[in-house]
Coordinates of C-alpha atoms and ligand atoms in Angstrom, one line a residue:
M1417 CA 89.3 122.9 105.4
G1418 CA 89.7 121.5 101.8
Q1419 CA 87.3 119.4 99.8
A1420 CA 86.8 115.7 100.6
L1421 CA 88.6 113.4 98.3
E1422 CA 86.4 112.5 95.3
A1423 CA 88.6 110.5 92.9
I1424 CA 91.2 108.0 94.0
V1425 CA 93.3 106.4 91.3
I1426 CA 95.3 103.3 91.9
V1427 CA 97.9 102.5 89.3
G1428 CA 98.8 98.7 89.0
G1429 CA 96.9 95.5 89.3
G1430 CA 99.4 93.3 91.1
T1431 CA 99.1 92.2 94.7
A1432 CA 99.8 95.8 95.9
G1433 CA 97.2 97.4 93.6
W1434 CA 94.4 95.0 94.4
S1435 CA 95.3 95.0 98.1
A1436 CA 94.9 98.8 98.0
A1437 CA 91.7 98.6 96.0
A1438 CA 90.1 96.1 98.4
C1439 CA 91.3 98.0 101.5
L1440 CA 90.0 101.4 100.3
A1441 CA 86.7 99.9 99.0
R1442 CA 86.2 98.7 102.6
F1443 CA 87.5 101.9 104.3
L1444 CA 85.6 104.3 102.1
A1445 CA 82.4 102.4 101.8
K1446 CA 80.4 105.2 103.5
R1447 CA 82.2 108.1 101.8
P1448 CA 81.4 109.4 98.3
A1449 CA 84.9 108.8 96.9
K1450 CA 85.2 107.0 93.5
I1451 CA 88.0 104.5 93.2
V1452 CA 89.5 103.5 89.9
L1453 CA 92.3 100.9 89.4
V1454 CA 94.3 101.1 86.1
D1455 CA 96.6 98.3 85.0
S1456 CA 97.8 96.9 81.7
S1457 CA 97.3 93.4 80.6
T1458 CA 100.1 94.0 78.1
I1459 CA 102.6 94.6 80.9
G1460 CA 101.5 92.0 83.5
T1461 CA 102.7 91.6 87.1
V1462 CA 106.0 90.5 88.7
G1463 CA 104.6 87.0 89.1
V1464 CA 106.4 86.0 92.3
G1465 CA 105.6 86.2 96.0
E1466 CA 104.5 83.1 97.7
A1467 CA 105.1 83.5 101.4
S1468 CA 103.8 85.8 104.1
V1469 CA 104.1 86.8 107.8
P1470 CA 101.3 86.5 110.3
N1471 CA 100.2 90.2 109.8
I1472 CA 98.3 89.0 106.7
H1473 CA 95.6 87.7 109.2
N1474 CA 95.0 91.3 110.3
F1475 CA 94.6 92.5 106.7
N1476 CA 92.3 89.7 105.6
G1477 CA 90.4 90.0 108.9
W1478 CA 89.9 93.8 108.3
L1479 CA 88.4 92.9 104.9
G1480 CA 86.3 90.1 106.4
L1481 CA 88.0 87.5 104.2
D1482 CA 88.1 84.4 106.3
E1483 CA 91.0 81.9 106.4
R1484 CA 89.3 79.1 104.7
D1485 CA 88.2 81.3 101.8
F1486 CA 91.8 82.7 101.5
I1487 CA 93.4 79.2 101.5
E1488 CA 90.8 77.7 99.1
S1489 CA 91.2 80.5 96.6
T1490 CA 95.0 80.9 96.6
Q1491 CA 96.1 77.2 96.7
G1492 CA 97.4 78.2 100.1
T1493 CA 99.1 76.2 102.8
F1494 CA 100.1 77.0 106.4
K1495 CA 103.5 78.4 107.4
L1496 CA 104.9 78.0 110.9
G1497 CA 108.1 79.8 110.0
I1498 CA 111.3 79.4 108.0
R1499 CA 114.0 76.7 108.2
F1500 CA 117.4 78.3 107.6
D1501 CA 119.9 75.7 106.2
N1502 CA 123.7 76.4 105.9
W1503 CA 123.5 80.0 107.0
R1504 CA 125.7 79.8 110.1
D1505 CA 128.0 77.4 108.5
R1506 CA 127.7 74.5 106.1
G1507 CA 125.5 71.7 107.4
S1508 CA 123.9 73.9 110.1
S1509 CA 120.2 74.4 110.4
F1510 CA 117.8 76.4 112.6
F1511 CA 114.2 77.4 112.5
H1512 CA 112.6 80.8 112.8
P1513 CA 109.1 80.2 114.2
F1514 CA 106.3 82.7 114.5
G1515 CA 105.9 82.5 118.2
K1516 CA 107.6 82.9 121.6
Y1517 CA 109.8 80.3 123.3
G1518 CA 108.8 78.7 126.6
V1519 CA 107.3 80.7 129.5
G1520 CA 109.1 83.3 131.7
F1521 CA 109.7 82.3 135.3
E1522 CA 108.9 84.6 138.2
G1523 CA 108.9 87.6 135.8
I1524 CA 112.2 86.8 134.2
D1525 CA 112.3 86.4 130.4
F1526 CA 112.6 82.9 129.3
H1527 CA 115.9 83.2 127.5
H1528 CA 117.6 84.5 130.6
C1529 CA 116.4 81.4 132.5
L1530 CA 117.8 79.2 129.7
A1531 CA 121.1 81.0 129.9
L1532 CA 121.3 80.4 133.6
A1533 CA 120.5 76.7 133.1
R1534 CA 123.4 76.6 130.7
E1535 CA 125.6 78.2 133.2
R1536 CA 124.6 75.5 135.7
G1537 CA 125.8 72.8 133.3
Q1538 CA 122.6 71.9 131.6
T1539 CA 122.4 71.8 127.8
P1540 CA 118.8 73.0 127.0
M1541 CA 118.1 73.8 123.3
L1542 CA 116.0 76.9 122.6
A1543 CA 114.2 75.1 119.8
D1544 CA 112.8 72.5 122.2
Y1545 CA 110.6 75.1 123.9
S1546 CA 108.7 76.2 120.8
L1547 CA 105.5 74.4 119.7
P1548 CA 105.7 75.7 116.1
I1549 CA 109.2 74.3 115.8
A1550 CA 108.1 70.9 117.3
L1551 CA 105.2 70.8 114.8
A1552 CA 107.4 71.7 111.9
R1553 CA 109.9 69.0 112.8
G1554 CA 107.1 66.4 112.5
E1555 CA 105.6 68.1 109.3
R1556 CA 102.5 68.7 111.4
F1557 CA 100.1 71.6 111.9
A1558 CA 97.6 72.7 114.5
Q1559 CA 95.7 75.9 114.9
P1560 CA 96.9 77.8 117.9
V1561 CA 94.4 78.0 120.8
Q1562 CA 94.3 80.9 123.3
D1563 CA 94.4 79.0 126.6
A1564 CA 95.4 81.0 129.6
R1565 CA 96.6 77.8 131.3
S1566 CA 99.0 77.1 128.5
P1567 CA 100.6 80.0 126.8
L1568 CA 102.6 77.6 124.7
T1569 CA 99.6 76.9 122.5
D1570 CA 99.3 80.6 121.6
Y1571 CA 101.7 81.2 118.6
G1572 CA 101.4 82.8 115.2
F1573 CA 101.3 81.3 111.8
A1574 CA 101.2 82.7 108.3
F1575 CA 100.6 81.2 104.8
H1576 CA 102.2 80.1 101.6
F1577 CA 100.0 81.1 98.7
D1578 CA 99.9 82.1 95.1
A1579 CA 100.1 85.9 95.1
G1580 CA 98.5 86.1 91.6
L1581 CA 95.5 84.2 92.8
Y1582 CA 95.4 86.4 95.9
A1583 CA 95.3 89.5 93.7
G1584 CA 92.5 87.8 91.8
R1585 CA 90.5 87.2 95.0
L1586 CA 91.0 90.8 96.1
K1587 CA 90.0 92.0 92.7
R1588 CA 86.7 90.2 93.0
Y1589 CA 86.3 91.7 96.5
A1590 CA 87.0 95.3 95.3
T1591 CA 85.0 95.2 92.1
E1592 CA 82.0 93.8 94.0
R1593 CA 82.2 96.9 96.2
G1594 CA 82.3 99.4 93.4
V1595 CA 85.9 99.8 92.4
T1596 CA 86.2 100.4 88.6
H1597 CA 88.8 98.5 86.7
L1598 CA 90.4 100.0 83.6
D1599 CA 92.8 97.9 81.4
R1600 CA 94.8 100.8 79.8
R1601 CA 98.5 101.4 79.2
I1602 CA 99.7 104.6 80.8
A1603 CA 101.8 106.6 78.4
D1604 CA 102.4 109.7 80.5
V1605 CA 101.6 111.4 83.8
R1606 CA 100.5 115.0 83.8
L1607 CA 101.4 117.3 86.6
A1608 CA 99.4 120.3 87.9
E1609 CA 101.0 123.8 88.2
N1610 CA 101.7 123.2 91.9
G1611 CA 103.6 120.0 91.1
D1612 CA 101.0 117.5 92.3
I1613 CA 99.9 114.8 90.0
N1614 CA 96.9 115.9 87.9
A1615 CA 96.1 113.0 85.5
L1616 CA 97.2 109.8 83.9
V1617 CA 97.5 110.0 80.1
F1618 CA 96.7 106.8 78.3
E1619 CA 98.2 105.5 75.0
D1620 CA 95.0 106.5 73.1
G1621 CA 95.4 110.1 74.3
T1622 CA 92.5 110.0 76.9
C1623 CA 93.1 111.1 80.5
L1624 CA 92.1 110.1 83.9
Q1625 CA 92.2 112.8 86.6
G1626 CA 92.4 112.1 90.4
D1627 CA 92.7 113.8 93.8
L1628 CA 94.9 111.0 95.3
F1629 CA 97.1 108.6 93.4
I1630 CA 98.3 105.3 94.8
D1631 CA 101.3 104.1 92.8
C1632 CA 101.4 100.3 92.7
S1633 CA 103.1 100.1 89.3
G1634 CA 105.8 97.7 90.5
F1635 CA 109.5 98.3 89.8
R1636 CA 108.6 100.9 87.1
A1637 CA 107.4 103.3 89.9
L1638 CA 105.7 105.4 87.2
L1639 CA 104.3 108.1 89.4
I1640 CA 106.4 108.3 92.6
E1641 CA 109.6 108.2 90.6
G1642 CA 108.8 108.7 86.9
A1643 CA 106.7 111.7 87.5
L1644 CA 107.6 113.0 91.0
K1645 CA 111.4 112.1 91.1
T1646 CA 111.1 111.2 94.7
G1647 CA 114.5 109.5 94.9
Y1648 CA 115.6 106.0 96.1
E1649 CA 117.7 105.1 99.1
S1650 CA 119.8 102.1 98.1
W1651 CA 120.8 99.5 100.7
Q1652 CA 122.9 97.4 98.3
Q1653 CA 126.0 97.9 100.4
W1654 CA 124.4 95.7 103.0
L1655 CA 122.1 93.6 100.9
P1656 CA 124.2 92.7 97.8
C1657 CA 121.7 90.3 96.1
D1658 CA 120.3 92.1 93.1
S1659 CA 118.7 89.3 91.1
A1660 CA 116.4 86.4 91.4
V1661 CA 115.2 83.5 89.3
A1662 CA 111.9 81.9 90.2
L1663 CA 110.9 78.5 88.9
P1664 CA 107.9 76.4 90.1
C1665 CA 107.8 72.6 89.9
A1666 CA 105.1 70.0 90.5
R1667 CA 104.6 69.1 94.1
P1668 CA 105.6 65.5 94.9
M1669 CA 102.8 63.6 96.7
G1670 CA 103.3 63.6 100.4
D1671 CA 105.6 66.6 100.4
L1672 CA 103.8 69.5 102.1
S1673 CA 105.9 71.1 104.7
P1674 CA 104.3 73.8 106.9
Y1675 CA 107.4 76.0 106.5
T1676 CA 109.6 77.7 104.0
V1677 CA 113.2 76.4 103.4
A1678 CA 115.8 79.1 102.9
A1679 CA 119.1 77.6 102.1
A1680 CA 122.4 79.6 101.8
R1681 CA 124.2 79.0 98.5
Q1682 CA 127.4 80.1 96.8
A1683 CA 126.2 83.6 95.9
G1684 CA 123.0 84.1 97.8
W1685 CA 120.2 81.7 98.9
T1686 CA 117.4 79.6 97.5
W1687 CA 113.8 79.3 98.7
K1688 CA 111.4 76.3 98.6
I1689 CA 107.8 77.1 99.3
P1690 CA 105.2 74.3 99.1
L1691 CA 101.7 75.3 97.9
Q1692 CA 98.8 72.9 97.3
H1693 CA 99.3 72.6 93.5
R1694 CA 103.1 73.2 93.1
V1695 CA 106.3 74.0 94.9
G1696 CA 107.7 77.5 94.4
N1697 CA 111.5 77.6 94.1
G1698 CA 113.9 80.5 93.6
Y1699 CA 117.5 81.6 93.9
V1700 CA 118.2 85.1 95.1
Y1701 CA 121.8 86.1 94.1
A1702 CA 124.4 88.7 93.5
R1703 CA 124.9 88.9 89.8
D1704 CA 128.6 89.9 90.0
L1705 CA 129.3 86.6 91.6
I1706 CA 127.2 84.1 89.7
S1707 CA 125.6 84.3 86.2
D1708 CA 121.9 83.9 85.5
D1709 CA 122.5 80.5 83.8
A1710 CA 124.7 79.2 86.7
A1711 CA 122.1 80.3 89.2
T1712 CA 119.3 78.6 87.3
S1713 CA 121.3 75.4 87.0
A1714 CA 122.1 75.4 90.7
L1715 CA 118.4 76.0 91.5
I1716 CA 117.2 73.2 89.2
A1717 CA 119.7 70.8 90.8
Q1718 CA 118.1 71.1 94.2
M1719 CA 114.4 71.3 93.2
P1720 CA 112.1 68.4 94.3
G1721 CA 110.6 68.1 90.8
V1722 CA 110.9 69.1 87.1
P1723 CA 110.2 72.8 86.3
T1724 CA 106.6 73.5 85.1
A1725 CA 107.3 77.0 83.7
S1726 CA 110.2 79.0 82.2
P1727 CA 112.6 80.8 84.6
N1728 CA 111.3 84.2 85.7
Y1729 CA 114.2 86.5 86.1
Q1730 CA 114.0 89.6 88.2
R1731 CA 116.5 92.5 88.9
F1732 CA 116.2 94.8 91.9
T1733 CA 118.1 97.1 94.2
A1734 CA 117.3 96.6 97.8
G1735 CA 116.2 99.9 99.3
M1736 CA 113.3 102.2 99.8
R1737 CA 111.7 105.2 98.1
R1738 CA 112.9 108.3 100.0
R1739 CA 109.2 109.2 100.7
F1740 CA 106.4 106.7 100.6
W1741 CA 104.0 109.6 100.4
N1742 CA 105.0 112.5 98.2
R1743 CA 102.5 115.3 97.4
N1744 CA 99.2 113.6 96.4
C1745 CA 100.9 110.2 95.6
V1746 CA 101.5 107.2 97.9
A1747 CA 103.7 104.4 96.7
L1748 CA 103.0 100.8 97.7
G1749 CA 104.6 97.5 96.9
L1750 CA 107.6 97.3 94.6
A1751 CA 107.0 100.9 93.5
G1752 CA 107.8 101.9 97.1
G1753 CA 110.9 99.7 97.6
F1754 CA 112.1 96.2 98.0
I1755 CA 114.1 94.6 100.9
E1756 CA 114.7 91.3 99.1
P1757 CA 112.3 88.3 99.9
L1758 CA 114.3 86.6 102.7
E1759 CA 111.7 87.0 105.4
S1760 CA 108.6 87.4 103.1
T1761 CA 108.0 91.0 104.2
S1762 CA 107.0 92.7 100.9
I1763 CA 103.3 92.0 100.9
N1764 CA 103.3 92.7 104.6
L1765 CA 104.8 96.1 103.9
V1766 CA 102.0 96.7 101.4
H1767 CA 99.5 96.0 104.1
R1768 CA 101.4 98.0 106.7
G1769 CA 101.6 100.9 104.3
L1770 CA 97.8 100.8 103.8
S1771 CA 97.2 100.7 107.5
I1772 CA 99.4 103.8 108.0
L1773 CA 97.7 105.5 105.1
M1774 CA 94.3 104.9 106.8
D1775 CA 95.8 106.3 110.1
Y1776 CA 96.7 109.5 108.4
W1777 CA 94.0 109.5 105.7
P1778 CA 93.8 112.9 103.9
E1779 CA 90.1 113.3 104.6
R1780 CA 89.9 116.9 103.3
G1781 CA 92.8 117.1 100.9
V1782 CA 96.5 116.3 101.4
D1783 CA 97.9 117.9 104.6
P1784 CA 101.8 117.8 104.4
R1785 CA 102.0 117.3 108.1
R1786 CA 100.1 114.0 107.9
A1787 CA 102.2 112.9 104.9
E1788 CA 105.3 113.7 107.0
A1789 CA 104.0 111.6 109.9
A1790 CA 103.2 108.7 107.7
N1791 CA 106.6 108.9 106.0
R1792 CA 108.4 108.8 109.3
H1793 CA 106.4 105.9 110.6
F1794 CA 106.8 103.9 107.4
E1795 CA 110.5 104.6 107.1
L1796 CA 111.0 103.3 110.6
E1797 CA 109.1 100.1 109.8
Q1798 CA 111.2 99.5 106.7
K1799 CA 114.5 100.2 108.4
H1800 CA 113.8 97.9 111.3
I1801 CA 113.0 95.1 108.8
R1802 CA 116.1 96.1 106.8
D1803 CA 118.3 95.6 109.9
F1804 CA 116.7 92.3 110.7
I1805 CA 117.4 91.0 107.2
I1806 CA 121.0 92.3 107.2
L1807 CA 121.5 90.4 110.5
H1808 CA 121.1 87.1 108.6
Y1809 CA 124.1 87.9 106.5
K1810 CA 126.3 89.7 109.0
L1811 CA 126.3 86.8 111.6
T1812 CA 127.4 84.1 109.1
Q1813 CA 130.5 82.1 110.0
R1814 CA 130.9 80.8 106.5
W1815 CA 134.2 81.8 105.0
D1816 CA 134.1 79.2 102.1
C1817 CA 133.1 81.7 99.4
D1818 CA 133.4 85.4 98.6
F1819 CA 129.8 86.2 99.0
W1820 CA 129.6 85.0 102.6
R1821 CA 133.1 86.2 103.6
N1822 CA 132.1 89.7 102.4
A1823 CA 128.9 89.5 104.3
S1824 CA 130.5 88.6 107.6
E1825 CA 133.1 91.4 107.2
M1826 CA 130.8 94.2 106.2
Q1827 CA 130.1 97.3 108.4
V1828 CA 126.4 97.2 109.3
P1829 CA 124.1 100.2 110.1
D1830 CA 124.8 101.6 113.6
S1831 CA 121.2 100.8 114.6
L1832 CA 121.9 97.1 114.0
M1833 CA 125.3 97.0 115.5
H1834 CA 123.8 98.5 118.7
R1835 CA 121.3 95.7 118.9
I1836 CA 123.9 93.0 118.4
D1837 CA 126.3 94.6 121.0
T1838 CA 123.5 95.0 123.5
F1839 CA 122.5 91.4 123.2
R1840 CA 126.1 90.2 123.5
S1841 CA 126.6 92.3 126.6
C1842 CA 123.6 91.4 128.7
G1843 CA 121.1 89.4 126.6
A1844 CA 118.6 92.3 126.2
L1845 CA 116.5 92.2 123.1
L1846 CA 115.8 95.7 122.1
Q1847 CA 112.4 96.5 120.8
Y1848 CA 111.2 99.8 119.3
D1849 CA 107.9 101.2 117.9
A1850 CA 107.0 100.1 114.4
E1851 CA 108.7 96.8 114.5
S1852 CA 107.4 93.9 112.4
F1853 CA 109.8 91.4 114.1
K1854 CA 109.4 90.8 117.8
P1855 CA 112.1 90.1 120.4
E1856 CA 111.6 86.3 119.9
S1857 CA 112.6 86.7 116.2
W1858 CA 115.8 88.5 117.1
L1859 CA 116.5 85.8 119.7
T1860 CA 116.0 83.1 117.1
M1861 CA 118.7 84.8 114.9
F1862 CA 121.2 85.3 117.8
N1863 CA 120.7 81.7 118.9
G1864 CA 120.7 80.3 115.4
F1865 CA 124.0 82.0 114.6
G1866 CA 125.6 81.2 117.9
V1867 CA 125.8 84.7 119.3
E1868 CA 126.4 84.2 123.1
Q1869 CA 125.1 86.6 125.7
E1870 CA 128.0 87.4 128.1
S1871 CA 125.7 87.9 131.1
F1872 CA 122.1 88.0 131.9
D1873 CA 119.3 89.8 133.7
S1874 CA 120.6 90.0 137.3
R1875 CA 117.2 89.3 138.7
V1876 CA 117.7 85.7 137.6
F1877 CA 119.9 85.2 140.7
D1878 CA 116.9 85.8 143.0
I1879 CA 114.9 82.9 141.7
D1880 CA 114.7 79.4 143.0
V1881 CA 117.0 77.7 140.4
L1882 CA 115.9 74.1 141.1
R1883 CA 112.3 75.0 140.7
M1884 CA 113.1 76.9 137.5
L1885 CA 115.0 73.9 136.1
G1886 CA 112.0 71.7 136.9
A1887 CA 109.7 74.2 135.1
L1888 CA 111.9 74.0 132.0
D1889 CA 111.5 70.2 131.9
V1890 CA 107.8 70.5 132.2
I1891 CA 107.6 73.0 129.3
R1892 CA 109.9 70.9 127.1
Q1893 CA 107.7 67.8 127.7
S1894 CA 104.5 69.7 127.1
V1895 CA 105.7 71.0 123.8
A1896 CA 106.7 67.5 122.6
K1897 CA 103.4 66.0 123.8
A1898 CA 101.3 68.7 122.1
A1899 CA 103.2 68.4 118.8
A1900 CA 102.8 64.6 118.8
T1901 CA 99.0 64.7 118.9
A1902 CA 98.7 67.2 115.9
M1903 CA 97.7 66.2 112.4
R1904 CA 100.1 66.0 109.6
H1905 CA 100.1 69.3 107.7
E1906 CA 99.0 67.6 104.4
D1907 CA 96.1 65.9 106.1
F1908 CA 95.1 69.1 107.9
V1909 CA 95.0 71.1 104.6
A1910 CA 93.1 68.3 102.8
K1911 CA 90.5 68.0 105.5
F1912 CA 89.9 71.7 106.3
C1913 CA 90.6 73.8 103.3
P1914 CA 91.5 72.0 100.1
S1915 CA 91.8 74.4 97.2
L1916 CA 89.0 74.7 94.8
S1917 CA 91.2 73.0 92.2
S1918 CA 93.3 71.0 94.6
G1919 CA 95.9 68.3 94.2
P1920 CA 99.5 68.3 93.2
G1921 CA 100.1 69.4 89.6
Q1922 CA 96.7 70.8 88.9
S1923 CA 96.1 73.9 86.9
V1924 CA 95.4 77.1 88.8
A1925 CA 93.6 78.7 85.8
Q1926 CA 90.3 77.3 87.0
N1927 CA 90.7 79.3 90.2
R1928 CA 90.9 82.8 88.6
Ligands
LIG939 C1 112.1 87.4 93.5 C2 111.0 87.9 94.4 C3 110.4 87.1 95.3 C4 109.4 87.6 96.1 N1 108.9 86.8 97.1 C5 107.9 87.4 98.0 C6 107.4 86.6 99.0 O1 107.7 85.5 99.2 N2 106.5 87.3 99.9 C7 106.2 88.6 99.7 O2 105.4 89.1 100.5 N3 106.6 89.3 98.7 C8 107.5 88.7 97.8 N4 108.0 89.4 96.7 C9 107.4 90.8 96.5 C10 106.0 90.6 95.8 O3 106.1 89.9 94.6 C11 105.5 92.0 95.5 O4 105.7 92.8 96.7 C12 104.0 91.9 95.3 O5 103.8 91.0 94.3 C13 103.5 93.3 94.9 O6 104.0 93.6 93.6 P1 103.4 94.9 93.0 O7 101.9 94.8 92.9 O8 104.0 96.0 93.7 O9 104.0 95.0 91.5 P2 103.6 94.1 90.2 O10 103.1 92.8 90.5 O11 104.8 94.2 89.3 O12 102.4 94.9 89.5 C14 102.7 96.1 88.8 C15 101.4 96.5 88.1 O13 101.6 97.8 87.4 C16 101.0 97.8 86.2 N5 101.7 98.7 85.3 C17 103.0 99.0 85.2 N6 103.3 99.9 84.2 C18 102.1 100.2 83.7 C19 101.6 101.1 82.7 N7 102.5 101.9 82.0 N8 100.3 101.2 82.4 C20 99.4 100.5 83.1 N9 99.7 99.7 84.1 C21 101.0 99.5 84.4 C22 101.2 96.4 85.7 O14 100.2 96.1 84.7 C23 100.9 95.6 87.0 O15 99.5 95.4 87.1 C24 108.9 88.9 95.9 C25 109.5 89.7 94.9 C26 110.5 89.2 94.1 C27 111.1 90.1 93.1

């Protein structure tokens, strides 16, 4: 048995670094380990990241950070899902909600019942059986309730928020619990004789030693790549966007949608994310097909207000670090990889990575078997997400420009092709371990892009079809009724959790 870890060093003070610091401060509260976070105010953070998936509830809940506190301190709003405009073809639109559709009938999955109804000449729309979609259509929001009599009211939701303010809130949480913060620029990383990381070397020549290093240094990947040369698996052949420009604008009064809008464009896609004090906008694009200037102009042309900052340009290569845990170093956030922001999975992967790290925590020194298990687990999670994102491109039926034509014609990973083929053949929604996106999310995509299932669960023929059709009607009406009684999202936020410096156009500086 080795020695218990005594010194944990986190490099980077972005969302990833402060998430790690807060999580480890909570996790190690009863252990003697000392946690130090090093960042550099001369380098700064990536400065984007405004949308999440529902898993953020688990992370904040684990810390004991309640929803109201989170929303108030991050200028947050509620997110029921994403509206995808122009993805299938120009003028099309569908919604990806965080929640199931309808209710199964006599043990048969709901989408098979819907398929049978269609075969019997009915024209039910999947979206009419989702309460989050009905709420979003009316720009409304309601907290889900767990009511055994009505599974329809049990759905997920996430948040839109200012990731910089979130990092600030986590910093307060971590430093109040004993994490030491050092503002120093790292000039070098010193390795021990066995190849592990031994110490950080700062510009002034001083050093900081550690037992375990968490690399949250962003795209620079100072430790995991710079020092340990771990290697990077690129997914650019499937995810060709390699650039983004982000540009916030003031939020027009009355415009506070409880969803993200992701709109397909000539060489990529744009996002629109409403926060309390501003609207976040961005264009994610392939630079060989559109210039930075043209992408910025296209973005500005569809923004709901005038820009309130200069364009923030980012370059990236979609992919993942070959090992998330290498020797005594674990990479989180952009240092560990990036799968482009289409389904807001990056901060989620930071939190998932932390959860896996705790599962395999090196209590008495690094055991390569634990690192291997963690690596396999995290790799699976990332690859499932990768496949889900690639699906958004592969299924397009847009042939009006090179970007989309190439996407529809590309060869996708076998793992993804297998899912598509299986759904086409019999409507089965495959689900594996370590999946962030549940069957209903895959169903949303297949339905949204018009992928038909050629047959369905054969047990559907045993049910009483007339009763099933009647049940479908009841569900559709209940959804519409429940949505109509909910508050408008803007009123909900104003009433329950206005930000500490609330109101369109206000400065966020007061919140830090
Ligand atoms: C265009 C775009 C849109 C995105 N949208 C979303 C989204 O909607 N939802 C989502 O979940 N995620 C999104 N992300 C990802 C999200 O922004 C990041 O995952 C998240 O902010 C974490 O970043 P980070 O902490 O890894 O890196 P950074 O924020 O870049 O932080 C890096 C840190 O390392 C420190 N550092 C670097 N070098 C040194 C050095 N030599 N010495 C000392 N310190 C150093 C810096 O000071 C900084 O503190 C988006 C990313 C991009 C590029």
